Amino acid sequence: MSLTDVMIRSLKAESRPYSRTDAGGLYLEVRPSGAKLWRFKYRFLGKANRIALGAYPEVRLAEARQLRDDARRKLRDGIDPLADRKRDKLVAQFKAANTFGDLAKEYIEKTVAEGRAEATTTKANWLLDQLKPIAGMPVADIKPIEILAALKRIEARGKHETARRARSFAGRVFRYAVATGRGEADPTAVLQGALIAPRVTHHAALLEPDAVGGLLRAIDSYPGNAITRLACQIAPHVMARPGELRQALWGEIDFDKAVWTVPLERMKMRRPHAVPLSRQVLAYLKTLYDLTGPEGFVFPAFHTSRRPMSENTMNQAFRRMGYAKGEVTAHGLRTTASTLLNESGKWQSDAIERSLAHADANMVRGIYNRGRYWDERVAMHQWWSDYLDELRAVEKNALPLEAA
């Protein structure tokens, strides 16, 4: 006799479990605690088995019968309902443990182990933070529209380049997920062209000798923090990226050999970089040594010697000197050096590119050139420092490059 809701409600708990049969293998088990549990018993490949279908009244009679019928259809198709449920549970657990955020962190850790520059790792973590809306979602379930929604939120703040970089970073994470068996495809691939193309901007830089001389005099007169002033004085000479300079350590400076060796971990191209130090730079560094040496950061932060100077410190100093954002930036000093050195006609372009730590497309040629141009680079750095001194000393009509 099939069960009814009235019959089920009338069932009382006893000292031992007992059951009441419905039909087609469905039955209700009544526990001494009063719990009423749906069960479906079946045979698969000659073996008896049973599967839980929930508790009454959360699962009503009609729903229990529907679940039983679903299980019977699986049996008809040669599928064990219990094994299928266990598989679904494992898949759910697998997905829950492989969210986009988890895989992104794992991917970033992999790049760190491969020797990726610290600045690149910091940027990757920052991009992950921009993608918070999808960070908690299973990577295998994320659809292109969900990624686009997260990117459009970034774009709505006017951060078009950030949105583009975030899409590229997300693509690398998804491809890593596919490569490690935890994803099926890269859903960012179909988003090509969906974002606003960022306008190409260049780091503001002074390209006229008169203007460079004025900047150098302004730096010398800077009334702020002495370490900041020295950083701004050194930066035009060494042609390093701001991040490489502000994170410099005293252990990287060799006063006897007049060279600063930047380890590959901090270099954009993941290659160690040697910077010849002119007499002027060595003098600045000796002044700094009395302030921040002999260990740790050459340019420590204001509030703690355990961290380097902030990435905005030098640019903020330029603003205080009266230079607008569109006139001078710390990174733009590299453009100044590149432009004026090339215009001088005195130095081979490969030597200039090596001092700027630009990568050579031909790796073998690049390795060869690093050694080949060292003597020329030493001479060039000293000439460049001497020329900057000349520009600083001339108020108007700066000394022509040829005369210098």
Short mmCIF file of C-alpha atoms in Angstrom, two decimals:
data_model
loop_
_atom_site.label_atom_id
_atom_site.label_comp_id
_atom_site.label_asym_id
_atom_site.label_seq_id
_atom_site.Cartn_x
_atom_site.Cartn_y
_atom_site.Cartn_z
CA MET A 1 0.00 0.00 0.00
CA SER A 2 1.41 3.36 -1.02
CA LEU A 3 2.05 6.03 1.56
CA THR A 4 0.02 9.22 2.00
CA ASP A 5 0.88 12.47 3.80
CA VAL A 6 -1.72 11.67 6.46
CA MET A 7 -0.16 8.26 7.08
CA ILE A 8 3.33 9.74 7.27
CA ARG A 9 2.32 12.40 9.78
CA SER A 10 0.74 9.74 11.97
CA LEU A 11 3.90 7.64 12.23
CA LYS A 12 5.39 7.76 15.74
CA ALA A 13 8.91 7.08 16.90
CA GLU A 14 9.62 3.75 18.58
CA SER A 15 12.54 2.37 20.54
CA ARG A 16 14.01 0.85 17.39
CA PRO A 17 14.09 2.11 13.80
CA TYR A 18 11.36 0.84 11.49
CA SER A 19 10.31 1.53 7.90
CA ARG A 20 7.16 1.95 5.79
CA THR A 21 7.24 1.12 2.09
CA ASP A 22 5.82 3.33 -0.63
CA ALA A 23 6.42 1.85 -4.11
CA GLY A 24 9.17 1.23 -6.67
CA GLY A 25 11.85 0.82 -4.02
CA LEU A 26 10.96 4.00 -2.11
CA TYR A 27 10.46 3.72 1.64
CA LEU A 28 10.43 5.90 4.75
CA GLU A 29 12.64 5.06 7.72
CA VAL A 30 11.46 6.29 11.14
CA ARG A 31 14.26 6.75 13.68
CA PRO A 32 13.93 6.58 17.51
CA SER A 33 14.72 10.31 17.51
CA GLY A 34 11.55 10.95 15.51
CA ALA A 35 13.39 11.70 12.26
CA LYS A 36 11.66 10.41 9.13
CA LEU A 37 14.15 9.69 6.34
CA TRP A 38 13.48 8.81 2.73
CA ARG A 39 15.43 5.90 1.25
CA PHE A 40 15.53 4.30 -2.18
CA LYS A 41 16.69 0.70 -2.41
CA TYR A 42 17.82 -0.81 -5.68
CA ARG A 43 20.08 -3.41 -7.26
CA PHE A 44 22.96 -2.54 -9.58
CA LEU A 45 25.08 -5.19 -11.27
CA GLY A 46 23.57 -7.78 -8.95
CA LYS A 47 24.40 -5.88 -5.75
CA ALA A 48 21.79 -4.45 -3.39
CA ASN A 49 22.27 -0.80 -2.44
CA ARG A 50 20.34 2.18 -1.15
CA ILE A 51 20.54 5.93 -1.40
CA ALA A 52 19.26 8.67 0.93
CA LEU A 53 16.74 11.09 -0.59
CA GLY A 54 16.32 13.54 2.28
CA ALA A 55 14.16 13.95 5.39
CA TYR A 56 10.41 14.44 5.74
CA PRO A 57 8.83 17.04 5.82
CA GLU A 58 11.66 19.03 4.11
CA VAL A 59 11.25 16.54 1.26
CA ARG A 60 7.55 15.97 0.75
CA LEU A 61 6.10 12.72 -0.56
CA ALA A 62 5.71 13.96 -4.15
CA GLU A 63 9.30 15.21 -4.25
CA ALA A 64 10.61 11.93 -2.80
CA ARG A 65 8.81 10.03 -5.57
CA GLN A 66 10.33 12.37 -8.18
CA LEU A 67 13.82 11.72 -6.77
CA ARG A 68 13.13 7.99 -6.85
CA ASP A 69 12.05 8.22 -10.50
CA ASP A 70 15.22 10.17 -11.35
CA ALA A 71 17.31 7.44 -9.75
CA ARG A 72 15.41 4.74 -11.63
CA ARG A 73 16.08 6.51 -14.94
CA LYS A 74 19.80 6.50 -14.15
CA LEU A 75 19.62 2.77 -13.46
CA ARG A 76 17.88 2.27 -16.78
CA ASP A 77 20.79 4.12 -18.45
CA GLY A 78 23.36 1.93 -16.70
CA ILE A 79 24.34 4.50 -14.07
CA ASP A 80 24.65 3.71 -10.36
CA PRO A 81 22.76 6.57 -8.59
CA LEU A 82 24.92 6.37 -5.45
CA ALA A 83 28.21 6.42 -7.39
CA ASP A 84 26.87 9.28 -9.49
CA ARG A 85 26.02 11.28 -6.36
CA LYS A 86 29.50 10.69 -4.90
CA ARG A 87 31.03 11.83 -8.16
CA ASP A 88 28.93 15.02 -8.15
CA LYS A 89 29.98 15.69 -4.57
CA LEU A 90 33.66 15.28 -5.45
CA VAL A 91 33.26 17.59 -8.43
CA ALA A 92 31.58 20.20 -6.22
CA GLN A 93 34.37 19.92 -3.65
CA PHE A 94 36.98 20.15 -6.40
CA LYS A 95 35.40 23.30 -7.81
CA ALA A 96 35.04 24.89 -4.37
CA ALA A 97 38.75 24.32 -3.75
CA ASN A 98 39.70 25.80 -7.14
CA THR A 99 38.32 29.29 -7.21
CA PHE A 100 39.76 31.91 -9.53
CA GLY A 101 41.40 33.63 -6.55
CA ASP A 102 43.03 30.41 -5.32
CA LEU A 103 44.40 29.55 -8.76
CA ALA A 104 45.56 33.12 -9.35
CA LYS A 105 47.59 33.04 -6.12
CA GLU A 106 49.01 29.65 -7.08
CA TYR A 107 49.93 31.01 -10.51
CA ILE A 108 51.63 34.05 -8.95
CA GLU A 109 53.59 31.79 -6.59
CA LYS A 110 54.73 29.81 -9.63
CA THR A 111 56.03 32.96 -11.32
CA VAL A 112 57.89 33.92 -8.13
CA ALA A 113 59.58 30.49 -8.09
CA GLU A 114 60.56 31.06 -11.72
CA GLY A 115 62.38 34.25 -10.73
CA ARG A 116 59.86 36.86 -11.87
CA ALA A 117 60.80 40.40 -10.81
CA GLU A 118 59.31 41.62 -7.53
CA ALA A 119 57.65 44.55 -9.29
CA THR A 120 55.89 42.15 -11.68
CA THR A 121 54.67 40.03 -8.77
CA THR A 122 53.37 43.10 -6.94
CA LYS A 123 51.49 44.20 -10.06
CA ALA A 124 49.97 40.71 -10.46
CA ASN A 125 48.67 40.74 -6.88
CA TRP A 126 47.25 44.21 -7.49
CA LEU A 127 45.46 43.02 -10.64
CA LEU A 128 44.02 40.08 -8.71
CA ASP A 129 42.61 42.57 -6.21
CA GLN A 130 40.94 44.40 -9.11
CA LEU A 131 39.21 41.14 -10.08
CA LYS A 132 37.55 40.58 -6.68
CA PRO A 133 34.06 40.01 -8.17
CA ILE A 134 35.19 36.68 -9.68
CA ALA A 135 37.86 35.74 -7.13
CA GLY A 136 35.55 33.50 -5.09
CA MET A 137 33.98 31.72 -8.08
CA PRO A 138 35.02 28.19 -9.21
CA VAL A 139 37.30 28.74 -12.17
CA ALA A 140 35.57 26.05 -14.23
CA ASP A 141 32.18 27.78 -13.86
CA ILE A 142 33.15 31.35 -14.79
CA LYS A 143 31.53 32.60 -17.97
CA PRO A 144 32.82 35.37 -20.27
CA ILE A 145 29.95 37.69 -19.30
CA GLU A 146 30.95 37.47 -15.62
CA ILE A 147 34.54 38.42 -16.42
CA LEU A 148 33.35 41.24 -18.67
CA ALA A 149 31.16 42.59 -15.86
CA ALA A 150 34.19 42.71 -13.53
CA LEU A 151 36.29 44.41 -16.20
CA LYS A 152 33.57 46.94 -16.98
CA ARG A 153 33.54 47.96 -13.31
CA ILE A 154 37.24 48.84 -13.66
CA GLU A 155 36.62 50.58 -16.96
CA ALA A 156 33.80 52.65 -15.44
CA ARG A 157 36.39 54.33 -13.20
CA GLY A 158 38.25 55.49 -16.29
CA LYS A 159 40.97 52.85 -15.81
CA HIS A 160 41.05 51.59 -19.39
CA GLU A 161 44.65 50.38 -19.30
CA THR A 162 44.04 48.63 -15.95
CA ALA A 163 41.01 46.84 -17.42
CA ARG A 164 43.09 45.69 -20.37
CA ARG A 165 45.87 44.42 -18.10
CA ALA A 166 43.36 42.70 -15.81
CA ARG A 167 41.87 40.83 -18.79
CA SER A 168 45.35 39.73 -19.86
CA PHE A 169 46.21 38.58 -16.32
CA ALA A 170 42.90 36.68 -16.02
CA GLY A 171 43.67 34.95 -19.31
CA ARG A 172 47.01 33.73 -17.98
CA VAL A 173 45.31 32.35 -14.87
CA PHE A 174 42.66 30.52 -16.92
CA ARG A 175 45.28 29.03 -19.23
CA TYR A 176 47.21 27.88 -16.15
CA ALA A 177 44.01 26.26 -14.86
CA VAL A 178 43.58 24.40 -18.17
CA ALA A 179 47.23 23.29 -18.15
CA THR A 180 46.89 21.87 -14.63
CA GLY A 181 43.62 20.05 -15.30
CA ARG A 182 41.34 22.38 -13.34
CA GLY A 183 39.81 24.34 -16.15
CA GLU A 184 38.39 23.65 -19.58
CA ALA A 185 39.02 26.85 -21.54
CA ASP A 186 40.11 30.48 -21.37
CA PRO A 187 36.85 32.48 -21.35
CA THR A 188 38.74 35.78 -21.76
CA ALA A 189 39.67 34.84 -25.34
CA VAL A 190 36.24 35.90 -26.64
CA LEU A 191 36.52 39.30 -24.93
CA GLN A 192 39.00 40.65 -27.47
CA GLY A 193 37.65 44.01 -28.58
CA ALA A 194 35.04 44.23 -25.81
CA LEU A 195 36.98 46.84 -23.82
CA ILE A 196 37.77 50.44 -24.64
CA ALA A 197 41.24 50.67 -26.14
CA PRO A 198 43.41 52.81 -23.83
CA ARG A 199 45.07 55.89 -25.23
CA VAL A 200 48.82 55.45 -25.47
CA THR A 201 50.60 57.85 -23.11
CA HIS A 202 54.28 58.45 -22.58
CA HIS A 203 56.17 59.31 -19.42
CA ALA A 204 56.59 63.07 -19.21
CA ALA A 205 60.19 64.06 -19.86
CA LEU A 206 62.31 67.14 -20.50
CA LEU A 207 64.11 66.94 -23.85
CA GLU A 208 65.68 70.40 -24.16
CA PRO A 209 69.10 70.97 -22.53
CA ASP A 210 68.03 74.33 -21.04
CA ALA A 211 65.04 72.69 -19.36
CA VAL A 212 67.15 69.82 -18.03
CA GLY A 213 69.56 72.29 -16.48
CA GLY A 214 66.68 74.09 -14.81
CA LEU A 215 65.41 70.82 -13.36
CA LEU A 216 68.84 69.95 -11.96
CA ARG A 217 69.08 73.34 -10.25
CA ALA A 218 65.57 72.90 -8.84
CA ILE A 219 66.55 69.49 -7.44
CA ASP A 220 69.67 70.95 -5.79
CA SER A 221 67.48 73.60 -4.13
CA TYR A 222 64.79 71.16 -2.99
CA PRO A 223 64.04 72.00 0.67
CA GLY A 224 62.46 68.68 1.58
CA ASN A 225 63.87 65.42 2.91
CA ALA A 226 67.59 65.02 2.21
CA ILE A 227 67.26 61.38 1.12
CA THR A 228 64.55 62.33 -1.37
CA ARG A 229 66.73 65.14 -2.74
CA LEU A 230 69.67 62.77 -3.18
CA ALA A 231 67.43 60.22 -4.93
CA CYS A 232 66.32 62.93 -7.36
CA GLN A 233 69.95 64.00 -7.87
CA ILE A 234 71.15 60.46 -8.59
CA ALA A 235 68.24 59.39 -10.83
CA PRO A 236 69.18 61.45 -13.93
CA HIS A 237 72.71 59.99 -13.90
CA VAL A 238 72.07 56.25 -13.55
CA MET A 239 69.19 55.88 -16.09
CA ALA A 240 67.55 53.18 -13.95
CA ARG A 241 63.84 52.55 -13.66
CA PRO A 242 62.42 54.24 -10.54
CA GLY A 243 61.55 50.90 -8.92
CA GLU A 244 65.08 49.58 -9.45
CA LEU A 245 66.58 52.72 -7.94
CA ARG A 246 64.38 53.15 -4.88
CA GLN A 247 64.82 49.48 -3.90
CA ALA A 248 68.61 49.58 -4.20
CA LEU A 249 70.53 47.93 -1.34
CA TRP A 250 73.92 48.96 -0.01
CA GLY A 251 75.17 45.43 -0.62
CA GLU A 252 74.70 46.01 -4.37
CA ILE A 253 77.02 49.05 -4.44
CA ASP A 254 80.73 48.45 -5.05
CA PHE A 255 82.54 51.74 -4.37
CA ASP A 256 85.95 50.32 -5.31
CA LYS A 257 84.82 49.10 -8.75
CA ALA A 258 82.37 51.99 -9.20
CA VAL A 259 79.48 49.72 -10.15
CA TRP A 260 75.95 49.08 -8.93
CA THR A 261 74.70 45.55 -9.68
CA VAL A 262 70.91 45.17 -9.74
CA PRO A 263 69.88 41.50 -9.20
CA LEU A 264 67.63 39.82 -11.76
CA GLU A 265 64.76 39.58 -9.23
CA ARG A 266 64.23 43.34 -9.50
CA MET A 267 64.80 43.70 -13.22
CA LYS A 268 61.89 43.91 -15.62
CA MET A 269 63.61 41.55 -18.06
CA ARG A 270 64.78 39.15 -15.32
CA ARG A 271 68.46 39.67 -16.09
CA PRO A 272 71.02 41.14 -13.67
CA HIS A 273 72.03 44.64 -14.66
CA ALA A 274 75.31 46.43 -13.95
CA VAL A 275 75.28 50.24 -13.78
CA PRO A 276 78.61 52.14 -14.10
CA LEU A 277 78.88 54.80 -11.39
CA SER A 278 80.37 58.14 -12.36
CA ARG A 279 82.44 60.25 -9.97
CA GLN A 280 79.39 62.44 -9.36
CA VAL A 281 77.15 59.48 -8.45
CA LEU A 282 79.80 58.05 -6.14
CA ALA A 283 79.95 61.40 -4.34
CA TYR A 284 76.17 61.44 -3.89
CA LEU A 285 76.26 57.84 -2.62
CA LYS A 286 78.99 58.63 -0.09
CA THR A 287 76.80 61.41 1.29
CA LEU A 288 73.89 58.97 1.44
CA TYR A 289 76.06 56.34 3.12
CA ASP A 290 76.39 58.59 6.16
CA LEU A 291 72.60 58.90 6.30
CA THR A 292 71.34 55.37 5.56
CA GLY A 293 74.35 53.01 5.36
CA PRO A 294 76.02 50.64 5.77
CA GLU A 295 73.23 48.04 5.36
CA GLY A 296 69.69 47.82 4.10
CA PHE A 297 68.04 50.14 1.61
CA VAL A 298 69.98 52.99 0.09
CA PHE A 299 66.72 54.96 -0.06
CA PRO A 300 64.60 53.81 2.92
CA ALA A 301 61.04 54.93 3.58
CA PHE A 302 60.46 57.91 5.87
CA HIS A 303 58.78 55.90 8.63
CA THR A 304 60.84 52.69 8.60
CA SER A 305 64.23 51.53 7.34
CA ARG A 306 62.76 48.08 6.63
CA ARG A 307 61.00 49.27 3.50
CA PRO A 308 62.19 51.23 0.48
CA MET A 309 61.12 54.72 -0.44
CA SER A 310 57.56 54.95 -1.79
CA GLU A 311 57.13 54.78 -5.56
CA ASN A 312 55.49 58.23 -5.48
CA THR A 313 58.11 60.04 -3.40
CA MET A 314 60.26 61.41 -6.22
CA ASN A 315 57.29 62.41 -8.36
CA GLN A 316 55.75 64.23 -5.39
CA ALA A 317 59.07 66.04 -4.92
CA PHE A 318 58.96 67.17 -8.56
CA ARG A 319 55.43 68.49 -7.97
CA ARG A 320 56.70 70.47 -4.96
CA MET A 321 59.46 71.90 -7.13
CA GLY A 322 56.75 73.30 -9.38
CA TYR A 323 56.79 70.72 -12.18
CA ALA A 324 53.38 69.46 -13.30
CA LYS A 325 52.62 65.79 -13.87
CA GLY A 326 52.78 66.36 -17.62
CA GLU A 327 56.25 67.92 -17.44
CA VAL A 328 58.52 65.67 -15.37
CA THR A 329 58.33 62.16 -13.91
CA ALA A 330 60.98 59.94 -12.37
CA HIS A 331 60.56 57.44 -15.21
CA GLY A 332 60.76 60.24 -17.77
CA LEU A 333 64.37 60.90 -16.73
CA ARG A 334 65.26 57.75 -18.68
CA THR A 335 63.70 59.27 -21.79
CA THR A 336 65.71 62.44 -21.21
CA ALA A 337 68.95 60.44 -21.03
CA SER A 338 68.09 58.29 -24.05
CA THR A 339 67.14 61.28 -26.21
CA LEU A 340 70.12 63.48 -25.41
CA LEU A 341 72.66 60.65 -25.52
CA ASN A 342 71.42 59.55 -28.95
CA GLU A 343 71.39 63.14 -30.19
CA SER A 344 74.99 63.62 -29.09
CA GLY A 345 76.15 61.16 -31.74
CA LYS A 346 79.01 60.08 -29.48
CA TRP A 347 77.75 56.66 -28.39
CA GLN A 348 76.55 53.52 -30.11
CA SER A 349 72.82 52.98 -29.76
CA ASP A 350 73.41 49.45 -28.41
CA ALA A 351 75.51 50.86 -25.57
CA ILE A 352 72.73 53.34 -24.72
CA GLU A 353 70.11 50.57 -24.82
CA ARG A 354 72.23 48.43 -22.51
CA SER A 355 72.47 51.25 -19.98
CA LEU A 356 68.68 51.61 -20.15
CA ALA A 357 68.42 47.81 -19.54
CA HIS A 358 66.29 47.31 -22.61
CA ALA A 359 66.07 43.68 -23.72
CA ASP A 360 67.69 42.58 -26.96
CA ALA A 361 65.29 40.59 -29.13
CA ASN A 362 68.15 38.22 -29.93
CA MET A 363 69.09 36.58 -26.60
CA VAL A 364 72.54 35.40 -27.75
CA ARG A 365 73.33 38.82 -29.19
CA GLY A 366 72.09 40.44 -25.98
CA ILE A 367 74.43 38.36 -23.82
CA TYR A 368 77.34 39.18 -26.12
CA ASN A 369 76.55 42.90 -26.10
CA ARG A 370 76.40 43.10 -22.29
CA GLY A 371 80.12 42.42 -22.17
CA ARG A 372 81.08 44.08 -25.43
CA TYR A 373 79.79 47.55 -24.51
CA TRP A 374 80.92 47.73 -20.89
CA ASP A 375 83.96 49.97 -21.46
CA GLU A 376 81.95 52.26 -23.69
CA ARG A 377 79.17 52.43 -21.12
CA VAL A 378 81.63 53.37 -18.36
CA ALA A 379 82.92 56.24 -20.49
CA MET A 380 79.40 57.22 -21.52
CA HIS A 381 78.10 57.40 -17.95
CA GLN A 382 81.00 59.64 -16.93
CA TRP A 383 80.45 61.87 -19.99
CA TRP A 384 76.73 62.04 -19.22
CA SER A 385 77.36 63.10 -15.60
CA ASP A 386 79.86 65.73 -16.75
CA TYR A 387 77.36 67.04 -19.28
CA LEU A 388 74.62 67.23 -16.63
CA ASP A 389 77.01 69.26 -14.47
CA GLU A 390 77.53 71.63 -17.41
CA LEU A 391 73.77 72.00 -17.89
CA ARG A 392 73.28 72.71 -14.19
CA ALA A 393 75.92 75.44 -14.26
CA VAL A 394 74.52 77.33 -17.28
CA GLU A 395 71.43 79.45 -16.56
CA LYS A 396 70.60 80.12 -20.22
CA ASN A 397 71.72 78.90 -23.62
CA ALA A 398 72.88 75.54 -22.31
CA LEU A 399 76.14 74.15 -23.56
CA PRO A 400 75.57 72.33 -26.89
CA LEU A 401 75.98 68.59 -26.85
CA GLU A 402 78.86 68.75 -29.32
CA ALA A 403 80.82 71.19 -27.17
CA ALA A 404 80.26 69.11 -24.07
#
